[in-house]
XYZ file of C-alpha atoms in Angstrom:
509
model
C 9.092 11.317 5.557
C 8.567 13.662 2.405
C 11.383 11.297 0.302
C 10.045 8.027 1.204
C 7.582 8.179 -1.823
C 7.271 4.955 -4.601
C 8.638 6.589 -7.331
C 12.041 7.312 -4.931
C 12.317 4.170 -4.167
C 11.870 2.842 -6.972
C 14.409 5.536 -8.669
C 17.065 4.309 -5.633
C 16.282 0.661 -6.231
C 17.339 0.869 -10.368
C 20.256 3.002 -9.201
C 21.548 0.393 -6.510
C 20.551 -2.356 -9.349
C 22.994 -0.722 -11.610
C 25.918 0.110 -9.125
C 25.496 -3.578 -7.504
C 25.624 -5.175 -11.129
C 28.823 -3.152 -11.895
C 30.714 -4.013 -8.500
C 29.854 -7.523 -8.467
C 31.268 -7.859 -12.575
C 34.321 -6.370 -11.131
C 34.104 -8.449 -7.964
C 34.224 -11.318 -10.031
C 36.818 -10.844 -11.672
C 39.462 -10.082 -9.439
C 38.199 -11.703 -6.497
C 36.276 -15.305 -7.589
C 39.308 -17.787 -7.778
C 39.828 -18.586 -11.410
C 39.994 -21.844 -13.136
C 41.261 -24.291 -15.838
C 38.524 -25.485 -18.535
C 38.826 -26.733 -21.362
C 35.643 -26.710 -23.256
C 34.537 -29.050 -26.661
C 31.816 -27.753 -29.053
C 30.135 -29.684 -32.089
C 30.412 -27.238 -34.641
C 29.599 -29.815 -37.656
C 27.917 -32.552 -37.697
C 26.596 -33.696 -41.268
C 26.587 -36.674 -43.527
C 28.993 -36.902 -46.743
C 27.755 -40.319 -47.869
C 24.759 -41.671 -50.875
C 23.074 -43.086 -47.950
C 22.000 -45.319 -50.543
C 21.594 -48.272 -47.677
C 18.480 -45.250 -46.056
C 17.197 -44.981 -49.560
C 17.835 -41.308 -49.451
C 20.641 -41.467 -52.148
C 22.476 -37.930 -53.266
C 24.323 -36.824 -56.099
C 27.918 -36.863 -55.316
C 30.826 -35.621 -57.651
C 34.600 -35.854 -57.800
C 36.421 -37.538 -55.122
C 33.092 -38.629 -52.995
C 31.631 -40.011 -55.566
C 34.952 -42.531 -56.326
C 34.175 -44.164 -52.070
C 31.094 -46.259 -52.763
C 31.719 -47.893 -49.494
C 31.592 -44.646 -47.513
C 27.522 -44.745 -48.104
C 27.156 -43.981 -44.472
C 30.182 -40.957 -44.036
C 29.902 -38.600 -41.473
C 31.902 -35.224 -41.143
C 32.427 -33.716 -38.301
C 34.188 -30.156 -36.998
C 34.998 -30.423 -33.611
C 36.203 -27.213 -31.394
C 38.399 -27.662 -28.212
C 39.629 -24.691 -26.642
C 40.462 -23.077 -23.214
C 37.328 -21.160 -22.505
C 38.471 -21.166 -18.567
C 40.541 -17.820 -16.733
C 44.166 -19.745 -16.529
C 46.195 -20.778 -19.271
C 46.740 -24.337 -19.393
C 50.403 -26.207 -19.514
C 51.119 -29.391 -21.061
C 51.846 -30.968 -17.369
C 48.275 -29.914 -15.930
C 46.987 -33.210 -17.883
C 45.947 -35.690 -15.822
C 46.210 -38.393 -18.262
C 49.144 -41.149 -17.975
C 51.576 -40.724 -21.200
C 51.635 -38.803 -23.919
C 48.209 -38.422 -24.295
C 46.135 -35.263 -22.720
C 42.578 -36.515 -24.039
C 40.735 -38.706 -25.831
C 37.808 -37.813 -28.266
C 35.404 -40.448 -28.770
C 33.119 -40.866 -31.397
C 30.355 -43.787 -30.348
C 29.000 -46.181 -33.125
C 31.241 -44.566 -35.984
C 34.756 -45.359 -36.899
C 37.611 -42.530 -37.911
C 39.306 -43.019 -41.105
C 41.086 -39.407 -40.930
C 41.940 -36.309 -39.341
C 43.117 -33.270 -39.946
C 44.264 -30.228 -37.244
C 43.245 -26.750 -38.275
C 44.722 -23.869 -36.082
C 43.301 -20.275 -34.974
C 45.066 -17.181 -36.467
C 48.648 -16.717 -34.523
C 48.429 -20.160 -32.880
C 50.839 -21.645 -35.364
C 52.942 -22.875 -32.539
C 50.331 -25.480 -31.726
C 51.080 -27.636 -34.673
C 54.499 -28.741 -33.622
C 52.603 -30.830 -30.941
C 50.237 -32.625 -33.427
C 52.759 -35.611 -34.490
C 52.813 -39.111 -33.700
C 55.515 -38.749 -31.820
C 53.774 -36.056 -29.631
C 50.705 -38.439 -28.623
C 48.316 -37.754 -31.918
C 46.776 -41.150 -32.858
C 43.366 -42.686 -34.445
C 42.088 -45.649 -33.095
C 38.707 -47.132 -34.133
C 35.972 -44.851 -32.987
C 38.808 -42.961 -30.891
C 41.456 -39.709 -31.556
C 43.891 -39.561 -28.823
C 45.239 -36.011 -28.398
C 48.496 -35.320 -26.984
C 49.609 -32.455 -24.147
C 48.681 -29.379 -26.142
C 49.252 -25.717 -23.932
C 46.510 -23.616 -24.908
C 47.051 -19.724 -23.226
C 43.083 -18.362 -21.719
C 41.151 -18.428 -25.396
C 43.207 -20.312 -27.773
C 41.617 -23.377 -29.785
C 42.260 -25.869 -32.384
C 39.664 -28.176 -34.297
C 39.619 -31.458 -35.650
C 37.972 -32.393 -39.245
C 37.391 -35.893 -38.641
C 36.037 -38.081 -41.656
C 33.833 -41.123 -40.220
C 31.997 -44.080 -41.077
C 29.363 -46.663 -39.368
C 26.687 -44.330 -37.583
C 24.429 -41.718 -38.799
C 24.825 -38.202 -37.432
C 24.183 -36.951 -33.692
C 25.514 -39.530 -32.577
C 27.369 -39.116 -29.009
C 30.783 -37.381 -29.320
C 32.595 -36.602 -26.065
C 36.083 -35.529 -24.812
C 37.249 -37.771 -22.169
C 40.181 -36.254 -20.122
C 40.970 -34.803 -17.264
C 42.650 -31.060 -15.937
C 44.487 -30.516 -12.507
C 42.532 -28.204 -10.381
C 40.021 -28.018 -13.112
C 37.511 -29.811 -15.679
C 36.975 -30.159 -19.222
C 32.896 -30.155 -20.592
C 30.993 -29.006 -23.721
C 29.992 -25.730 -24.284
C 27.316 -24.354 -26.205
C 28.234 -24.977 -30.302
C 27.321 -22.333 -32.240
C 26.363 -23.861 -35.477
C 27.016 -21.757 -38.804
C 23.717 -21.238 -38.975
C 22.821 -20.266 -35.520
C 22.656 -16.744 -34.545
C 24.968 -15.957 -31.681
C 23.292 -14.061 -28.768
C 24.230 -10.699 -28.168
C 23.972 -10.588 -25.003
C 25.219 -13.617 -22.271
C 22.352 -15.057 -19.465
C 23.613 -12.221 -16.632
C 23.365 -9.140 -19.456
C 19.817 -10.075 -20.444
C 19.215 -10.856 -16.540
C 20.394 -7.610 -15.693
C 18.942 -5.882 -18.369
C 15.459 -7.276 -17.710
C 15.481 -6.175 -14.041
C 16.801 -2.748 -14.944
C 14.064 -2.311 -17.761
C 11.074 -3.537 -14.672
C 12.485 -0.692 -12.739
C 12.212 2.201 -14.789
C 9.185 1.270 -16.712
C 7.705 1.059 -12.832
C 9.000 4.081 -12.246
C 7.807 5.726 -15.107
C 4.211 3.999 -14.343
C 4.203 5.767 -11.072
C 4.987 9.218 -12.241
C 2.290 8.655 -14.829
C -0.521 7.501 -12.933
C 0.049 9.492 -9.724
C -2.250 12.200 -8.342
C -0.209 15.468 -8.824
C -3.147 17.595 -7.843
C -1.612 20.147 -5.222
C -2.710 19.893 -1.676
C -5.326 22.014 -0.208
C -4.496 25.156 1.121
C -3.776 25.636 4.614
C -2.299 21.786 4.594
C 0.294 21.714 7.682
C 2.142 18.612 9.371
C 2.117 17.732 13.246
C -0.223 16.652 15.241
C -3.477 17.825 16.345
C -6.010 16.341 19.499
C -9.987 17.402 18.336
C -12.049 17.072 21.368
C -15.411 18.206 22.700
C -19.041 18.086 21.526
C -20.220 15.012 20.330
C -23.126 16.447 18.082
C -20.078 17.434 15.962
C -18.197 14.230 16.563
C -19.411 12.591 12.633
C -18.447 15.762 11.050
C -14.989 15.784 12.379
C -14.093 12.024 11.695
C -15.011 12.969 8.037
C -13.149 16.521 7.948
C -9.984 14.391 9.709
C -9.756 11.490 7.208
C -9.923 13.708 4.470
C -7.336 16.232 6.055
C -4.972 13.658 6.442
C -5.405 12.097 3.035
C -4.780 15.315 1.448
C -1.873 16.698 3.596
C 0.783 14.539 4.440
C 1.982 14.342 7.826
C -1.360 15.563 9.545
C -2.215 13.110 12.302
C -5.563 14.529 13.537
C -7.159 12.437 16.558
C -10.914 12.936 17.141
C -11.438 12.093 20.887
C -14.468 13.947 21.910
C -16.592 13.503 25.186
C -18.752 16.136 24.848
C -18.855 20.142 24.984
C -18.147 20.992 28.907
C -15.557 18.508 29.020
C -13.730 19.443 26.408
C -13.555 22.943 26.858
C -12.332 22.328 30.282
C -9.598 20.032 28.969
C -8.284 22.824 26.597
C -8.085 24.996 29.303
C -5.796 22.964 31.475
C -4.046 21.965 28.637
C -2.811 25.631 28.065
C -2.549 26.534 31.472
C -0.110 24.090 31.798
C 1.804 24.549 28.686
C 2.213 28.428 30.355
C 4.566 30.340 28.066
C 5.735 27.582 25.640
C 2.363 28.639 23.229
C -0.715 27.722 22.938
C -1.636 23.602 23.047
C -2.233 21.730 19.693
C -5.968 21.034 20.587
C -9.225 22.349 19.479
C -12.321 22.197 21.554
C -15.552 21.961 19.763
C -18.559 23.355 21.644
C -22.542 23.432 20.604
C -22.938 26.959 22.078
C -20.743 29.445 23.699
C -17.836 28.921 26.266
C -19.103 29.580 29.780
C -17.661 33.009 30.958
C -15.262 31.386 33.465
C -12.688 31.110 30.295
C -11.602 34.242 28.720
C -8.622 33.134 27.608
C -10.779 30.363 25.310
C -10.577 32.435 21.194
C -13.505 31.083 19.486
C -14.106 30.398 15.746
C -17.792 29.742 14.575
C -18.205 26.932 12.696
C -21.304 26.012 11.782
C -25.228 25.814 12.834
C -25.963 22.479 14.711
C -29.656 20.910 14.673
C -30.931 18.579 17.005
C -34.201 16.548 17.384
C -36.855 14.742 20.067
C -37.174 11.509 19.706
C -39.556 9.374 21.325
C -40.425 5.582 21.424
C -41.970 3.938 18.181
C -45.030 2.518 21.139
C -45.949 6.401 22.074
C -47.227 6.812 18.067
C -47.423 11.106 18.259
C -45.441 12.527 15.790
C -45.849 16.300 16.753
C -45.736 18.121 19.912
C -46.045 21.626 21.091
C -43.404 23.644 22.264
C -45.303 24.302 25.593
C -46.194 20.457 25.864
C -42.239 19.675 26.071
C -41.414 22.377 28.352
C -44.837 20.614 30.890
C -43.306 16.906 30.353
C -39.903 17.959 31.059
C -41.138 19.642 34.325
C -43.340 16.585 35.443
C -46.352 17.981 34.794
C -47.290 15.346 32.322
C -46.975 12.020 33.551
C -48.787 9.838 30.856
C -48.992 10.215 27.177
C -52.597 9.998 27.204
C -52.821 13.212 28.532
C -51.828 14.593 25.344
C -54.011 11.591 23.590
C -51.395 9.220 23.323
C -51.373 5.711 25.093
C -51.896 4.899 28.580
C -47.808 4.842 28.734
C -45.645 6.586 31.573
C -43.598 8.998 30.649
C -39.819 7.863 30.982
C -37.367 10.737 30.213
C -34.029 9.485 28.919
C -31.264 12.660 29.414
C -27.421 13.109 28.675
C -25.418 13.859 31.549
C -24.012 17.040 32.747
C -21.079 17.242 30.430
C -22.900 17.045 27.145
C -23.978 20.381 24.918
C -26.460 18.600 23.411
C -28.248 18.764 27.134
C -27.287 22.131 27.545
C -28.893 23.659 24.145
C -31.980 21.800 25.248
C -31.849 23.144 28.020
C -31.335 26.656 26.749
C -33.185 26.437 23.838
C -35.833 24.302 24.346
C -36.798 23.969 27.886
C -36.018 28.054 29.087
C -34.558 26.132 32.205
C -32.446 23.289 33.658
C -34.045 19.619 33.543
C -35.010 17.499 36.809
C -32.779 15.751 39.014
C -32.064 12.328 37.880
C -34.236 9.757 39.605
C -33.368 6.683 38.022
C -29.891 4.870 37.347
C -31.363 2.030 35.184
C -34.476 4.322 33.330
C -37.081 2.274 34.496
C -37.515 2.497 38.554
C -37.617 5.093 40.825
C -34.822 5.725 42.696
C -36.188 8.436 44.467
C -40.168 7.844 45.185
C -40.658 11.957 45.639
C -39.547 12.125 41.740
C -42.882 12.714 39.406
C -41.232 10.947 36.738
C -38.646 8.272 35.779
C -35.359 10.471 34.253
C -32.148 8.965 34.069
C -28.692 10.504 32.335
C -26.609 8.395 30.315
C -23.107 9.131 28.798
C -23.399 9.071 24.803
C -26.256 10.032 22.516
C -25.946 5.983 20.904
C -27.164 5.212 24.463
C -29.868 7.595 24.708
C -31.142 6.558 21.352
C -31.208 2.727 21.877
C -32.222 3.117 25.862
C -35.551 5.466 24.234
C -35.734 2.202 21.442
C -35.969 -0.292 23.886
C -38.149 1.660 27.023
C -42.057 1.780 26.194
C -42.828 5.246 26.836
C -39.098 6.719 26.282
C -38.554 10.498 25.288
C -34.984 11.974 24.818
C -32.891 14.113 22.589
C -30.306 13.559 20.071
C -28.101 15.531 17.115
C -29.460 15.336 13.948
C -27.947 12.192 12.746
C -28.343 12.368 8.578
C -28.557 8.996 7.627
C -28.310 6.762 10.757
C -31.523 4.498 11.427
C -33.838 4.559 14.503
C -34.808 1.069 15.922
C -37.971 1.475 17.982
C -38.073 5.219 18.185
C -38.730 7.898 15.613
C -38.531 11.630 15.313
C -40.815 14.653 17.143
C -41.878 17.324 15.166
C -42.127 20.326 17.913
C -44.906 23.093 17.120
C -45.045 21.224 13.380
C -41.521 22.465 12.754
C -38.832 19.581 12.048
C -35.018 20.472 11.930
C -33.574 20.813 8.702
C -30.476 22.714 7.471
C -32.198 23.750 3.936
C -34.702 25.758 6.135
C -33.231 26.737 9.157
C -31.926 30.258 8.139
C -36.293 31.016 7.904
C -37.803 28.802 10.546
C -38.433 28.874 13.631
C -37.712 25.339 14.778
C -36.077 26.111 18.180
C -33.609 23.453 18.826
C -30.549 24.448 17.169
C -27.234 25.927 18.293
C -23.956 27.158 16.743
C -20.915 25.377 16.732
C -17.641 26.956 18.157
C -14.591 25.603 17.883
C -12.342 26.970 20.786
C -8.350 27.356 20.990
C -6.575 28.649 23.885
C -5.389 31.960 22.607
C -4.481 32.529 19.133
C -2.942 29.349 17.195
C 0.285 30.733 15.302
C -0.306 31.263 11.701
C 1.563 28.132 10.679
C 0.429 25.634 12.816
C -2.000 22.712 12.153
C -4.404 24.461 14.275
C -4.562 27.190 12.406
C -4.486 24.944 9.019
C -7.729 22.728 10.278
C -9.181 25.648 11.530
C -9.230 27.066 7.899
C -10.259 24.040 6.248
C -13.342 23.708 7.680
C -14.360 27.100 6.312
C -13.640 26.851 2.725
C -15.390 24.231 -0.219
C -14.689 20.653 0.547
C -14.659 21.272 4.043
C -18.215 23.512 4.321
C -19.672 20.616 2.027
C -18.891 17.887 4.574
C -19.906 19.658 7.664
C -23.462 20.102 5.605
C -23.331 16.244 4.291
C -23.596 15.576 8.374
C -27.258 17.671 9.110
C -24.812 21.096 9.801
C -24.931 24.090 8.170
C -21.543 26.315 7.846
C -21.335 29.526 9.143
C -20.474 31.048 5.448
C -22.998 29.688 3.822
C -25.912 32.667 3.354
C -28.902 30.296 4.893
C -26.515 30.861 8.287
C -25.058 34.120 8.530
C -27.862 35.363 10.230
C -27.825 32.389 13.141
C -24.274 32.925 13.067
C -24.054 36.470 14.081
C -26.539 36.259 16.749
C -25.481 36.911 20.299
């Protein structure tokens, strides 16, 4: 689908990021049960003493410099408010008595206190009295039932002796259907955050997702497709010769046009020519059938209704086993092996070898240009199913038909005395066999618009009728006639049609 791209996704992912993040802050807040807290923070901490007894003594004036035995005085500013979502009553202490909660100071011993209020919370100081529960007890404050509404505080200035700072301080105490804990102390000198943990989490992830987003854009290929680019699906069938050229031409199709599935399933020329046709005969009126049949040489006449397209100029080759040594034969020396009259190779001063001929079967074009081409007339009957015994003793030579041109080439490889035919494969290895020039001529698509090496053959491509000017029939078709398309066909030992070298092959009837 055209929308499911990276970037899109991407672009829905930050938006669903966003909207999720601003449902679930709501969510939370109406829907996540609230509760009581009551949080304590540290704000001070920080000796007051000469520390004479640490032999770090300070300058003192005034009224802390008249307590020589308060060498080891501590001050301390301690925060307790209700940083929870419910307000907090005097009766949802758990403590027994008047007391709510007890601040502990370990190691250190209070000598006073004093209860500073936050702007408008002047009420709370009528609950800070002896009578209320406020009392100092060695290293301990008691702290009576003070109702603090959702955000309200009050602090205690607490004036100790007997430990140096940091040491532990803790509110002891307990909340009905909630829980009292530290919080983070902001120190006067600390910087407070701007943002909380789930701002700068949220920000983070949103800040991944554009800058991938943005990455995409930037880096993608925004070089338009190719014209002629078309979606559907498309079945490539016939010659095998052709077969290397059209994997290429359909990978590259289908990178470059999105939503092109081309399948290659060729099984050679006759075959697939016949297969178009009952394709569209049994489509009937509902159009022509998304196939194209590739064929090296022309439709037989039986199929008029078969619209052909040249393509390109095939070349094919001889090859004979690597045990046989000639490199070079004459045209009129093929045409005499192929009709038995040569039954050794050293008849044409070769080595005492018998002459095994190693065919494609019926269906193939590669056979039939030989035929046409090459031999002026139809091969032998096949004697041999397994190319190396007679099955017929009447035969005058050994010639067997096999189904692919990878067989013919390894069976000729492997069989002392092997000849056979193949396309001309550009850059595929022979094991055992090598290539026969015929009358000194060897196939080659820089010089076959001026030779007059004899085994070549143009390539049709066949539809049934006329593909409709939209279709991915008529799209492929196209391709293969314009730059990277005509550059392929030739990277694969095929010359196209438009280039100048074939026009002249091309137009021949």
């Amino acid at each position: 689908m055209e929308w499911l791209s990276a970037e899109n996704i991407v672009a829905v992912a930050t938006a669903v990021l966003g909207v999720l993040a601003s449902v679930g802050v709501l969510w939370y807040e109406r829907r996540v049960p609230r509760r009581k807290r009551i949080g304590y923070r540290v704000q001070m901490d920080t000796p007051i003493g000469s520390e004479a007894g640490l032999g770090r003594a300070n300058v003192r004036l005034g009224l802390f410099g008249e307590t020589p035995d308060m060498d080891d005085a501590t001050l301390v500013l301690l925060r307790i408010e209700n940083d929870g979502s419910q307000s907090i009553a005097d009766n949802d202490y758990t403590g027994r008595g008047l007391h709510g909660l007890t601040a502990e100071f370990t190691g250190r011993t209070v000598h006073s206190v004093a209860v500073t209020h936050a702007p408008g919370a002047d009420h709370l100081m009528e609950h800070f009295t002896p009578d209320g529960g406020l009392r100092q007890s060695g290293s301990r404050i008691r702290l009576p039932r003070v109702p603090l509404n959702r955000g309200e505080h009050f602090k205690l200035l607490v004036l100790l002796t007997g430990a140096p700072v940091d040491s532990p301080i803790r509110i002891v105490g307990g909340i009905q259907d909630g829980e009292v804990g530290p919080n983070r102390a902001v120190r006067p000198d600390d910087k407070p955050p701007l943002f909380g943990p789930a701002a700068r989490l949220i920000t983070v992830a949103l800040t991944v997702c554009v800058v991938t987003l943005a990455s995409i854009i930037l880096v993608r290929d925004d070089t338009p497709p190719p014209m002629g680019c078309r979606r559907g699906t498309l079945v490539v069938t016939g010659s095998t010769a052709f077969r290397p050229a059209l994997l290429d031409l359909a990978k590259k199709y289908e990178r470059e046009c999105e939503g092109a599935d081309i399948r290659v399933q060729v099984h050679g020329s006759n075959a697939g020519i016949r297969d178009l046709a009952d394709r569209g005969a049994e489509d009937g009126s509902s159009g022509a059938p998304a196939v194209i049949a590739f064929s090296d040489g022309p439709r037989p006449d039986g199929f008029p209704q078969l619209r052909e397209s040249r393509v390109a100029v095939s070349l094919f080759r001889l090859v004979v086993n690597d045990r046989v040594g000639l490199r070079n034969l004459s045209l009129t020396d093929v045409r005499r092996i192929y009709r038995g009259e040569i039954r050794n190779w050293k008849t044409l001063g070769g080595p005492d070898l018998p002459v095994i001929l190693v065919s494609r079967d019926a269906n193939s074009g590669t056979r039939e240009v030989f035929q046409r081409r090459v031999l002026g007339h139809n091969e032998p009957a096949q004697s041999s199913r397994d190319c190396t015994t007679k099955d017929d003793v009447r035969a005058r030579v050994v010639r067997c038909e096999l189904d692919s041109t990878e067989q013919v080439l390894a069976m000729v490889g492997r069989r002392d005395g092997a000849i056979g035919y193949s396309e001309l494969r550009l850059g595929t290895p022979l094991r055992g066999a090598h290539p026969l020039a015929i009358d000194a001529a060897t196939p080659s698509a820089d010089t076959i618009g001026s030779s007059t090496y004899p085994y070549r053959e143009i390539e049709y491509a066949y539809t049934y009728g006329r593909p409709p000017t939209g279709s991915l029939t008529a799209g492929f078709l196209g391709y293969l006639t314009r730059g990277d398309g005509q550059d392929m066909i030739r990277a694969r030992g095929h010359l196209p049609c438009a280039t100048p070298e074939a026009l002249r092959i091309c137009g021949e009837r």
